[in-house]
Short mmCIF file of C-alpha atoms in Angstrom, two decimals:
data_model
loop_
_atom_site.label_atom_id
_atom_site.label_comp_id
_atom_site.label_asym_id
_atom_site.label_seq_id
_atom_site.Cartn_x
_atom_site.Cartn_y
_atom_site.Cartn_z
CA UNK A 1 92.96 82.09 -99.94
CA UNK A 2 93.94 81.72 -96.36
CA UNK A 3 91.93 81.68 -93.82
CA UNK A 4 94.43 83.87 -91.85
CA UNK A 5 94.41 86.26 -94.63
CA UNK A 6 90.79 86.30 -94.94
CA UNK A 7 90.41 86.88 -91.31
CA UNK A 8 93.22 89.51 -90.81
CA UNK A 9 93.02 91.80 -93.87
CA UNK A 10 90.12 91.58 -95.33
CA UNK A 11 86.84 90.37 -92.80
CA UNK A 12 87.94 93.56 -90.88
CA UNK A 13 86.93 95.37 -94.00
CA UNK A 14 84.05 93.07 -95.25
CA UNK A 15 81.32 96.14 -94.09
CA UNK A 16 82.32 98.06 -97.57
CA UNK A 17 83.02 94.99 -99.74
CA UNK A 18 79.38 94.04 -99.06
CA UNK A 19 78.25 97.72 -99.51
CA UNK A 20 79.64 97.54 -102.77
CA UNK A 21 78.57 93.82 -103.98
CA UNK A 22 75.01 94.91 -102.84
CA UNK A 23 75.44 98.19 -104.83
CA UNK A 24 76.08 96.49 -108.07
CA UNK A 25 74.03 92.75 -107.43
CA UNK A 26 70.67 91.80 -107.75
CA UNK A 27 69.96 88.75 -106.31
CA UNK A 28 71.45 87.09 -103.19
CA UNK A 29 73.09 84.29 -105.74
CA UNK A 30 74.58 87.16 -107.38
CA UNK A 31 75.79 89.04 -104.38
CA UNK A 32 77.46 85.74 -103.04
CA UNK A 33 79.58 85.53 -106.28
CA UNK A 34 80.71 89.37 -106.21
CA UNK A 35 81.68 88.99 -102.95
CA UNK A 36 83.68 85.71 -103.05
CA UNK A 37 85.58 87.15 -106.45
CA UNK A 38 86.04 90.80 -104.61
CA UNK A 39 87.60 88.30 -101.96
CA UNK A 40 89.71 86.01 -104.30
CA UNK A 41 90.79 89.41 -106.30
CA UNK A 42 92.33 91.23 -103.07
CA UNK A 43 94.11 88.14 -102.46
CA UNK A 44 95.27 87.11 -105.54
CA UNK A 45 96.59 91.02 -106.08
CA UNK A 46 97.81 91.53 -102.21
CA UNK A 47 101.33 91.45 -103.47
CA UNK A 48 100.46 94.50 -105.63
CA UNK A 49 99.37 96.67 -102.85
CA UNK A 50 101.71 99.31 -102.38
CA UNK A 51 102.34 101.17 -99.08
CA UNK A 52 101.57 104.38 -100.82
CA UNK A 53 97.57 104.27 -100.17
CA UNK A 54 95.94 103.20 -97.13
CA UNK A 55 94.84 99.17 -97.17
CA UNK A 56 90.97 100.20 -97.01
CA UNK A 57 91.25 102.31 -99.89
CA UNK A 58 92.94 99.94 -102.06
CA UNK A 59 90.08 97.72 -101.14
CA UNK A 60 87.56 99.94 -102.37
CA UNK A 61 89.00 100.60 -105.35
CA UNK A 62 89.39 96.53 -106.14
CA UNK A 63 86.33 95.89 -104.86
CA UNK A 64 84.76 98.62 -107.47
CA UNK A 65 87.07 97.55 -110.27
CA UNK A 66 85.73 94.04 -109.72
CA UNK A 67 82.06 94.64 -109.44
CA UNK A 68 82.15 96.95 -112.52
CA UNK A 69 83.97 94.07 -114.19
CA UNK A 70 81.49 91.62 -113.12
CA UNK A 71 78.39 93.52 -114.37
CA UNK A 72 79.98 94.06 -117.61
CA UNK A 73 80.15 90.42 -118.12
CA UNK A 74 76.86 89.65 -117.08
CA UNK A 75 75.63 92.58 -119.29
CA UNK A 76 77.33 91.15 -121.46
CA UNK A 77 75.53 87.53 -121.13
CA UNK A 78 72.20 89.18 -121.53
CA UNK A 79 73.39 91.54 -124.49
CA UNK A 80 73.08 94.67 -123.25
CA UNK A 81 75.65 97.35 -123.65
CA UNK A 82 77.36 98.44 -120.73
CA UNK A 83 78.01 102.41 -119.95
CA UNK A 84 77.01 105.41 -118.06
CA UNK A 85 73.14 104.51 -118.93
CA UNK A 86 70.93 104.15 -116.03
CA UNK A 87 69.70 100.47 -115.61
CA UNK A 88 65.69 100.16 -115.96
CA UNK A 89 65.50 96.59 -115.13
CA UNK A 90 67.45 96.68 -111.66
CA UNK A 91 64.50 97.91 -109.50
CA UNK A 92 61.91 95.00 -110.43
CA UNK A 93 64.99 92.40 -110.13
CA UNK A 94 66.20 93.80 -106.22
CA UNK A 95 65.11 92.11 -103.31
CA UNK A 96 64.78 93.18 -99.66
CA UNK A 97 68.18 92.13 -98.18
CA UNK A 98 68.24 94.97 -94.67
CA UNK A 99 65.93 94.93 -91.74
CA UNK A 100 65.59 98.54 -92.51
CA UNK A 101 62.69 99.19 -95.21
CA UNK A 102 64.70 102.79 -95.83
CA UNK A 103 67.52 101.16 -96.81
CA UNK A 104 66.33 98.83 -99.04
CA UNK A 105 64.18 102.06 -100.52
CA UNK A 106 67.86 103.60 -100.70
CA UNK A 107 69.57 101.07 -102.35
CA UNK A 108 66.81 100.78 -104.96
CA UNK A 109 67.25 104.20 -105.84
CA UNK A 110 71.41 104.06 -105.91
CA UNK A 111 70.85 101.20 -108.01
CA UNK A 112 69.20 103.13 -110.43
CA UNK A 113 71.91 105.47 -110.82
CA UNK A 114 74.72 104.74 -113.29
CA UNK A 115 77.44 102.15 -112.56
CA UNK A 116 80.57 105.39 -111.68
CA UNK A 117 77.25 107.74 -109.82
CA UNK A 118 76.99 104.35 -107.55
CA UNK A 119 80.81 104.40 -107.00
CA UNK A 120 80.88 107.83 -106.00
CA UNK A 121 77.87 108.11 -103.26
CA UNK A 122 78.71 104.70 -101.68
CA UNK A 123 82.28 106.30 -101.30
CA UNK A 124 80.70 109.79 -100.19
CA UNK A 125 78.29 107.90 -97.71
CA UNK A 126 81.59 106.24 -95.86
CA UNK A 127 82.46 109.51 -95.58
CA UNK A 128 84.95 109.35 -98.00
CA UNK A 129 86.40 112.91 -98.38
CA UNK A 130 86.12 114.19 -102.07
CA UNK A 131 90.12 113.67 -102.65
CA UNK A 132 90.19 110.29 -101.25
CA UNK A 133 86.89 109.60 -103.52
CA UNK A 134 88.45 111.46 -106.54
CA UNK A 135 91.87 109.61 -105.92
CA UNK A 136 89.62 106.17 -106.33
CA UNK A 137 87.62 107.00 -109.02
CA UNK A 138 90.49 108.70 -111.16
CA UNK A 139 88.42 111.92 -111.29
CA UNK A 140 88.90 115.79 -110.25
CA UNK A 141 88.08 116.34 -106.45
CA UNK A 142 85.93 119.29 -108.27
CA UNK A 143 83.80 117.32 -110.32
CA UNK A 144 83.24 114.85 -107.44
CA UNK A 145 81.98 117.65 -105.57
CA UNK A 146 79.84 119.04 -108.18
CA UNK A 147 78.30 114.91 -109.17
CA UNK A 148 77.67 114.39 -105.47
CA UNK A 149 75.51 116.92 -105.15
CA UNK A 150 73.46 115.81 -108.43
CA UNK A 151 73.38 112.53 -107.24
CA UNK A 152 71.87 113.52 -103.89
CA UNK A 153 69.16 115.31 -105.66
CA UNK A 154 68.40 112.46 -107.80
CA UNK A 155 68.02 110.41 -105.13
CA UNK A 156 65.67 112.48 -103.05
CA UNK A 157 64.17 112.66 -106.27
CA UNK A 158 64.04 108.72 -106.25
CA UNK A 159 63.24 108.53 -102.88
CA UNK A 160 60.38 111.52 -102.52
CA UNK A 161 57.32 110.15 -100.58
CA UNK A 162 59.04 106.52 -100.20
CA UNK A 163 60.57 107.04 -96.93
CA UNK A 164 59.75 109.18 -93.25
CA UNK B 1 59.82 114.86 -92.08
CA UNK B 2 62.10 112.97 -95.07
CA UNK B 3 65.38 111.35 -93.47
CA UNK B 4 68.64 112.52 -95.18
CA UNK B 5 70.19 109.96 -97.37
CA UNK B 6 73.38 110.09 -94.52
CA UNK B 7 71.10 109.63 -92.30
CA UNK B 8 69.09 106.36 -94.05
CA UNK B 9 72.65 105.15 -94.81
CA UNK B 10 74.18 105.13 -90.70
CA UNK B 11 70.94 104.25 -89.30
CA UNK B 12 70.43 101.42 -91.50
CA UNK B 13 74.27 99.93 -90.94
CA UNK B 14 73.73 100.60 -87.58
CA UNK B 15 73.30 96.66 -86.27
CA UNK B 16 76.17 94.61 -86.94
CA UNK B 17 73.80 92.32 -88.45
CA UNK B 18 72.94 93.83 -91.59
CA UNK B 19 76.02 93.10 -92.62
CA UNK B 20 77.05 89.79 -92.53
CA UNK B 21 79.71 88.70 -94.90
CA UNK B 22 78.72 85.51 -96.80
CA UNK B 23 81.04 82.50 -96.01
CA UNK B 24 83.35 81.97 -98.22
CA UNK B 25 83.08 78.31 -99.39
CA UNK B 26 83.45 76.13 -102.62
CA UNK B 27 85.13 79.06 -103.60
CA UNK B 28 86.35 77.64 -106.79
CA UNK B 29 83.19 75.10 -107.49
CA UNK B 30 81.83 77.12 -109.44
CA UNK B 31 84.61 78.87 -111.24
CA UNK B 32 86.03 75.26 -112.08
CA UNK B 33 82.32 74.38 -113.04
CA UNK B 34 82.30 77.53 -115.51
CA UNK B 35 85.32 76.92 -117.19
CA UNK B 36 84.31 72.91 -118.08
CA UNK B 37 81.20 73.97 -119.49
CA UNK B 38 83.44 76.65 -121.71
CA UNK B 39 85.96 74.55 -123.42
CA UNK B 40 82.78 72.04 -123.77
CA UNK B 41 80.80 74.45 -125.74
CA UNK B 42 84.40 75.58 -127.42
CA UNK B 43 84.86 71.82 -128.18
CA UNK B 44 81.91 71.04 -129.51
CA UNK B 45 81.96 73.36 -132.28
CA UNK B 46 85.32 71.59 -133.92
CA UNK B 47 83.07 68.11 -134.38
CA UNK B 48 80.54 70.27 -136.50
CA UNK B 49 82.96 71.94 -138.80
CA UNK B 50 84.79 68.57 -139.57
CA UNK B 51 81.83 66.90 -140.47
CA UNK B 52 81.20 69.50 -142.88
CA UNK B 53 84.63 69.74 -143.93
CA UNK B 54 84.42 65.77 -145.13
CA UNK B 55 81.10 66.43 -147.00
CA UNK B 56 82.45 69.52 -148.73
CA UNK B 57 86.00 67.46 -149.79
CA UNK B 58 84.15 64.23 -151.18
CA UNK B 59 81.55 66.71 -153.33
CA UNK B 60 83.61 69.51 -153.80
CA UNK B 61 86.20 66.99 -154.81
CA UNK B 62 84.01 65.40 -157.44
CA UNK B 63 82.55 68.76 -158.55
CA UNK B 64 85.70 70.37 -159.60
CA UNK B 65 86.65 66.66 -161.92
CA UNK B 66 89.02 65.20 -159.70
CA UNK B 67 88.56 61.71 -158.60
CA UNK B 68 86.62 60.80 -155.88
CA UNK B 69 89.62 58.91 -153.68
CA UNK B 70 91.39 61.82 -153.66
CA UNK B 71 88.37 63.76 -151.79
CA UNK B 72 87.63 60.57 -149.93
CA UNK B 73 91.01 60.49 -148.12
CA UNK B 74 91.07 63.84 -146.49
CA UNK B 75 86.85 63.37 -145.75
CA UNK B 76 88.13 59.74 -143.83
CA UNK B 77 90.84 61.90 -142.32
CA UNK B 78 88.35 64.68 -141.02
CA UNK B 79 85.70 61.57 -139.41
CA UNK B 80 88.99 60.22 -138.01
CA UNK B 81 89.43 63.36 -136.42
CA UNK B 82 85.58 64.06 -135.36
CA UNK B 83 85.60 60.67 -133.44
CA UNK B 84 89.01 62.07 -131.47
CA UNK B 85 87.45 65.48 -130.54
CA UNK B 86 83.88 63.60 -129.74
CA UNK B 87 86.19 61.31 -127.33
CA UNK B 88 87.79 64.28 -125.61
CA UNK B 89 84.36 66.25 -125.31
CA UNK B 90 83.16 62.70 -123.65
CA UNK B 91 86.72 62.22 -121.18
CA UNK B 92 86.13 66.28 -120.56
CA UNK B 93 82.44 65.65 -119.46
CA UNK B 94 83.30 62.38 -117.50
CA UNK B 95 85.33 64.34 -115.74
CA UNK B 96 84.07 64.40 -112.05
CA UNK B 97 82.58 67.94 -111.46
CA UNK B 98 80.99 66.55 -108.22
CA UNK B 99 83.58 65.68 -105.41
CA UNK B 100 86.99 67.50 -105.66
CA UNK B 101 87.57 70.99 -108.33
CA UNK B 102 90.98 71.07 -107.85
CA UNK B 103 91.25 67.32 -109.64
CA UNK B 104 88.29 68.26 -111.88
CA UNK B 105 90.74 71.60 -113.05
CA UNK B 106 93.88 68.92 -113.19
CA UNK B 107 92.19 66.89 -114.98
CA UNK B 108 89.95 69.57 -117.70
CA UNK B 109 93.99 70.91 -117.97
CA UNK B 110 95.07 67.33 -118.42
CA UNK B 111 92.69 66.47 -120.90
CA UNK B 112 93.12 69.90 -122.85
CA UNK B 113 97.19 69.42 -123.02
CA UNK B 114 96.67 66.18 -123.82
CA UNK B 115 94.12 66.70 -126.79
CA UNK B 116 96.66 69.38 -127.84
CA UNK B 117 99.49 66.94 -128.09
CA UNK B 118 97.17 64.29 -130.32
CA UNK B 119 96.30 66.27 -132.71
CA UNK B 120 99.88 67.83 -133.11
CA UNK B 121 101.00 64.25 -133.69
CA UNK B 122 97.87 63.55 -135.80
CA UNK B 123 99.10 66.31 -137.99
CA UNK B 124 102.73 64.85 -138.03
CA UNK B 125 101.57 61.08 -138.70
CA UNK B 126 97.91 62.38 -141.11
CA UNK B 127 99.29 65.15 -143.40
CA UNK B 128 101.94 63.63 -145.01
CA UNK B 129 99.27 60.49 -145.87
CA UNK B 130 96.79 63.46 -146.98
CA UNK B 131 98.97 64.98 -149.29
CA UNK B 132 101.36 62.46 -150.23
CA UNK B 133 98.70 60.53 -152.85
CA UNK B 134 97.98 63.58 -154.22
CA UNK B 135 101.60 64.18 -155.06
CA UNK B 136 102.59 61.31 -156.32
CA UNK B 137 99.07 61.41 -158.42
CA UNK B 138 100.25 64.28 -159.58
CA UNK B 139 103.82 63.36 -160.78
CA UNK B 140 102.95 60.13 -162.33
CA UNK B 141 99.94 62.80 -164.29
CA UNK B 142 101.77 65.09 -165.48
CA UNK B 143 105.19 63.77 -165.89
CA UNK B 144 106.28 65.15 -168.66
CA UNK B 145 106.01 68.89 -167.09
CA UNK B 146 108.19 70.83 -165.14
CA UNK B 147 107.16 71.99 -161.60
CA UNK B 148 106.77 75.54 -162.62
CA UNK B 149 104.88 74.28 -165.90
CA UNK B 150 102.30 72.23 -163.08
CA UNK B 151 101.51 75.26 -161.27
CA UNK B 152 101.04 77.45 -163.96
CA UNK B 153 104.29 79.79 -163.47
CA UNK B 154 106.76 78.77 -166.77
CA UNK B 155 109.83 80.75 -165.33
CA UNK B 156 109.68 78.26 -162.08
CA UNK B 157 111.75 75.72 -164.56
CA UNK B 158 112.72 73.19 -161.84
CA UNK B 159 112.57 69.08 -161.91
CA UNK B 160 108.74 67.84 -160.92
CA UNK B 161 110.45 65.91 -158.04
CA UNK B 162 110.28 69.72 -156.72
CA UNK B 163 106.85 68.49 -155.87
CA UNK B 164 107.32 66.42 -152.89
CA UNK B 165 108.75 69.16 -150.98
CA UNK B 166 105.10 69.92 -150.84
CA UNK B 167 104.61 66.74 -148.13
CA UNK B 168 106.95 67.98 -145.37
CA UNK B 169 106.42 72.11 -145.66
CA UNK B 170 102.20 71.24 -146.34
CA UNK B 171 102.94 68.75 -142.77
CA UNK B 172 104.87 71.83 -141.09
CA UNK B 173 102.79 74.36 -142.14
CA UNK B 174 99.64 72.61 -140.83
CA UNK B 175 101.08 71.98 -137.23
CA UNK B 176 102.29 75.75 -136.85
CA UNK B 177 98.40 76.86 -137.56
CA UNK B 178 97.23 74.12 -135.61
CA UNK B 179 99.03 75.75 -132.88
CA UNK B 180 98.73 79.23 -133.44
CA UNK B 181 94.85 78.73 -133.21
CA UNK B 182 94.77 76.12 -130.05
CA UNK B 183 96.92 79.49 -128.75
CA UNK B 184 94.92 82.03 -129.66
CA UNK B 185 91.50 79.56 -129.40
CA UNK B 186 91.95 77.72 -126.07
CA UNK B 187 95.21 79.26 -124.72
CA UNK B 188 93.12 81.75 -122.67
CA UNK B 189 91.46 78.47 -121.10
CA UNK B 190 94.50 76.90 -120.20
CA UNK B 191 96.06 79.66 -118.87
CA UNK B 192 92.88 80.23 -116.53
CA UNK B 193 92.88 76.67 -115.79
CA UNK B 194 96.77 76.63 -114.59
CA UNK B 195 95.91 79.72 -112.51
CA UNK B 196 93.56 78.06 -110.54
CA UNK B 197 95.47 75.31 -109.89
CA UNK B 198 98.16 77.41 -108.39
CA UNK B 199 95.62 79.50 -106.27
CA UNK B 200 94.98 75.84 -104.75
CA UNK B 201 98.32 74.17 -104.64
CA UNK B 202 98.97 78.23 -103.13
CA UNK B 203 96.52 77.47 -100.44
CA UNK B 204 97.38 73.78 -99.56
CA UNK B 205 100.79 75.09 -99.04
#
């Protein structure tokens, strides 16, 4: 990869590719890797954007598809089967990586959600609108809707009496 | 009070600092390193099944009443074959993970095309002195049949010279499964391995 590329299409957009490695990694090792393939992927594929979606959105969808790949090959590793089935040993695992205590609480509790719930509130909390997120995901803008609001309550479930 | 998830989320991606990318170096160290210990560990499984392959030719040879030479040549052609692989499992982990991946992948693709092309010719050269004794074993011990009579089918009422037929379609027939399963087996590999060598030859250009 160039470092002309790097620096001109994708550092620019680096905020959400690390959003989304942290989403889906549990140590800093890990992280590193997700973010170097995410990084390798967009450039070895950057002749198969199309003009038809914006760059950043192509971006998060790569990014996703290659941190979903990525966990189901380390699932795979430890022998565990890889679904919509909320991880148990993810919390335990996750270290501190913000300044901010809440958002470390936060990402502890999205990291408990399933690997497509993740997808969709990292999307919703860039303020994704539900098309753009539905368009991503491959689902209905309806159901998106519907999921984000389950998701939120989750969380605050997650979440009750961690943070002010 | 408890802070909206939103409002967690923009607060804590406030500073710049939180998110600093990680720098993107020895990008394909590791990937190169990953890929060596694969074909080692897919390598090192062929040494195993050839040394059981020789035991179960010279026993299973002698078990079933034939004579023991005839089991001993294709056991001394299956060692010949374990020392080979064990040499290329050696060259493969000799191969300098250390100081440059993009001559480590050259050379683990190397190595893999090259082990590919000595066994082919192994094949070629070995089969036809594998099967060869047998046949002419064979013809000399049971003369006075015909081929079909030899393999049990009466109808097949050809000459027993038929037989040696056997020696280049047995030779041919071996290479094209060699090399349906080094392209099914390690074709994956190689084709990983020649991808990353163009992402760097890609780059240096």
């Amino acid at each position: 990869m160039s470092h002309d590329f790097y620096t001109t299409h994708i550092l620019p957009h680096a905020g959400i590719i690390i959003k989304i490695c942290r989403a889906y990694s549990n140590s800093q090792e890990d992280f590193e890797d997700y973010y170097q393939e995410v990084c390798l992927q967009i450039w070895r594929s950057r002749d198969n954007f199309s003009e038809r979606s914006e760059w950043s959105t192509w971006i998060y969808r790569l990014s996703l598809n290659v941190c979903l790949t990525l966990l189901k090959k380390d699932k795979k590793k430890t022998k565990t089967f890889v679904s919509d089935v909320i991880p148990k040993e993810v919390v335990e695992d996750s270290q501190s990586f913000f300044k901010e205590e809440s958002l470390n609480e936060l990402y502890k509790a999205i990291k408990q959600l399933t690997e497509i719930n993740r997808a969709i509130i990292l999307l919703y909390l860039e303020e994704k609108s539900y098309q753009e997120i539905a368009n991503i995901i491959g689902m209905n803008a309806n159901t998106i809707g519907v999921r984000i609001n389950r998701i939120k309550e989750q969380l605050k479930k997650l979440l009750h009496g961690k943070i002010n | 009070m408890e802070k909206s998830i939103e409002h967690i989320w923009k607060e804590g991606f406030v500073n710049n600092d939180t998110l600093v990318a990680p720098k993107i170096q020895n990008l394909y160290n590791q990937k190169s390193k990953h890929l060596g210990d694969k074909l080692i560990r897919m390598l090192n499984t062929e040494p195993k099944v050839l040394l059981i392959m020789a035991i179960v030719f010279i026993f299973g040879n002698y078990a079933i009443g034939n004579d023991f030479w005839s089991g001993s040549i294709a056991s001394i052609w299956c060692i010949i074959w374990y020392f080979i692989i064990k040499k290329q499992i050696q060259n493969i982990e000799n191969a300098n993970k250390e100081t440059n991946c993009y001559e480590f992948l050259k050379s683990l693709h190397k190595l893999l095309l090259r082990s590919r092309n000595e066994i082919t010719k192994m094949l070629w050269i070995g089969t036809p002195i594998l099967i060869l004794p047998m046949v002419i074993y064979t013809y000399y011990n049971q003369y006075e049949k015909t081929f079909g009579e030899i393999f049990g089918v009466e109808s097949l009422s050809y000459p027993n010279e038929l037989l040696f037929i056997i020696v280049p379609l047995g030779t041919i027939f071996s290479v094209v499964i060699y090399r349906l399963s080094f392209k099914y087996g390690y074709g994956p590999i190689a084709n990983k391995l020649k991808q990353l060598i163009t992402d760097i030859e890609t780059l240096k250009n």
